[in-house]
XYZ file of C-alpha atoms in Angstrom:
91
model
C -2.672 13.448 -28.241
C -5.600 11.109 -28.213
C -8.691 12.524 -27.174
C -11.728 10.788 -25.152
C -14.244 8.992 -26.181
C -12.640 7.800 -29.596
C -11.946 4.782 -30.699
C -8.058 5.238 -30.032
C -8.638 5.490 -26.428
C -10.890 3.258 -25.635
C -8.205 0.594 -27.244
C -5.539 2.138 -25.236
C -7.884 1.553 -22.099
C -8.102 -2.093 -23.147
C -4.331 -2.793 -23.534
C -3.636 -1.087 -20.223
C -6.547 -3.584 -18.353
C -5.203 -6.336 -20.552
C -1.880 -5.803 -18.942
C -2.937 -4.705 -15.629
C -4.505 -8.529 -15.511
C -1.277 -10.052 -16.489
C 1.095 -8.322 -13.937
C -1.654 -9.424 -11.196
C -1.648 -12.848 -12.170
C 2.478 -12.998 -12.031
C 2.716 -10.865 -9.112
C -0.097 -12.242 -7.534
C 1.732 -15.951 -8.098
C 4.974 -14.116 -6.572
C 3.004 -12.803 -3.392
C 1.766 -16.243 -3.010
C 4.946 -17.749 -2.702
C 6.279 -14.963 -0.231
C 3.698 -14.891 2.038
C 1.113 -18.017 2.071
C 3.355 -21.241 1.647
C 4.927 -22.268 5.003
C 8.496 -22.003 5.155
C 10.812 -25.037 4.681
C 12.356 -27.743 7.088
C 15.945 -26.695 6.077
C 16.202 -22.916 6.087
C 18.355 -21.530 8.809
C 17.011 -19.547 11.431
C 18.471 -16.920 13.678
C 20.323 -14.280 12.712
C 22.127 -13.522 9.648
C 25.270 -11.166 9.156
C 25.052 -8.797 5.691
C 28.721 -7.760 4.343
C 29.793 -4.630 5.265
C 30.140 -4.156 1.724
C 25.820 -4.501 0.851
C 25.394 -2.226 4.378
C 27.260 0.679 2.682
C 25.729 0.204 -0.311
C 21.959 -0.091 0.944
C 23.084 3.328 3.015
C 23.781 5.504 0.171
C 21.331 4.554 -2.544
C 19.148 5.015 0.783
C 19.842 8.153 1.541
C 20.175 9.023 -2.016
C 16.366 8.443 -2.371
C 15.224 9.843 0.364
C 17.014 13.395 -0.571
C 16.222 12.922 -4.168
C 12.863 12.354 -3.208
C 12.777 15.257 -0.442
C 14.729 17.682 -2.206
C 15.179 17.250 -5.845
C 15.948 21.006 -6.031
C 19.388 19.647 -5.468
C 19.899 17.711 -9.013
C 17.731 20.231 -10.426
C 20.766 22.747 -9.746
C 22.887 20.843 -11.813
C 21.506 21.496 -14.888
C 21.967 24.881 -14.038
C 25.189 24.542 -13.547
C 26.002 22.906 -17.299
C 24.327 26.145 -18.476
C 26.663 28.354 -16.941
C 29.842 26.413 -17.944
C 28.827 26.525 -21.049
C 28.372 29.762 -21.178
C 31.724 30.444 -19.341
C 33.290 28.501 -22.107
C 31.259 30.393 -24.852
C 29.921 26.789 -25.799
């Protein structure tokens, strides 16, 4: 563990603000392009279809999240179960 106040963490502080500073700058530059620059002459407008293919995919890592992140009691339970197989199996 590194403690406060030493020398360790104040270096550890600087590396973090040193990269902090460099992952603004790029994804300040990518912001920039997403949202300030005016959008060109020849990109199609109107609606677009998605494959049915991405839809079903963007559904169940989707929902996957969203219970993971709701209830993660539910992947918790599966390490029980390895535990009890194992045991079962005298593993």
């Amino acid at each position: 563990m590194i403690s406060a106040g030493t020398g360790w963490s104040y270096a550890l502080a600087l590396v973090g603000a040193v990269n902090s500073a460099i992952a603004f700058g790029y994804y300040g530059t990518v912001l920039r392009e997403i949202w300030m620059k005016p959008v060109p002459d020849d990109v199609p407008t109107g609606e677009m279809k998605t494959p049915s293919s991405l839809n079903a995919a963007l559904l169940i890592t989707g929902t996957a999240t969203v219970l993971l992140g709701v209830l993660p009691g539910i992947v918790l339970r599966f390490g029980d179960l390895t535990t009890i197989t194992g045991a079962i199996l005298g593993q």
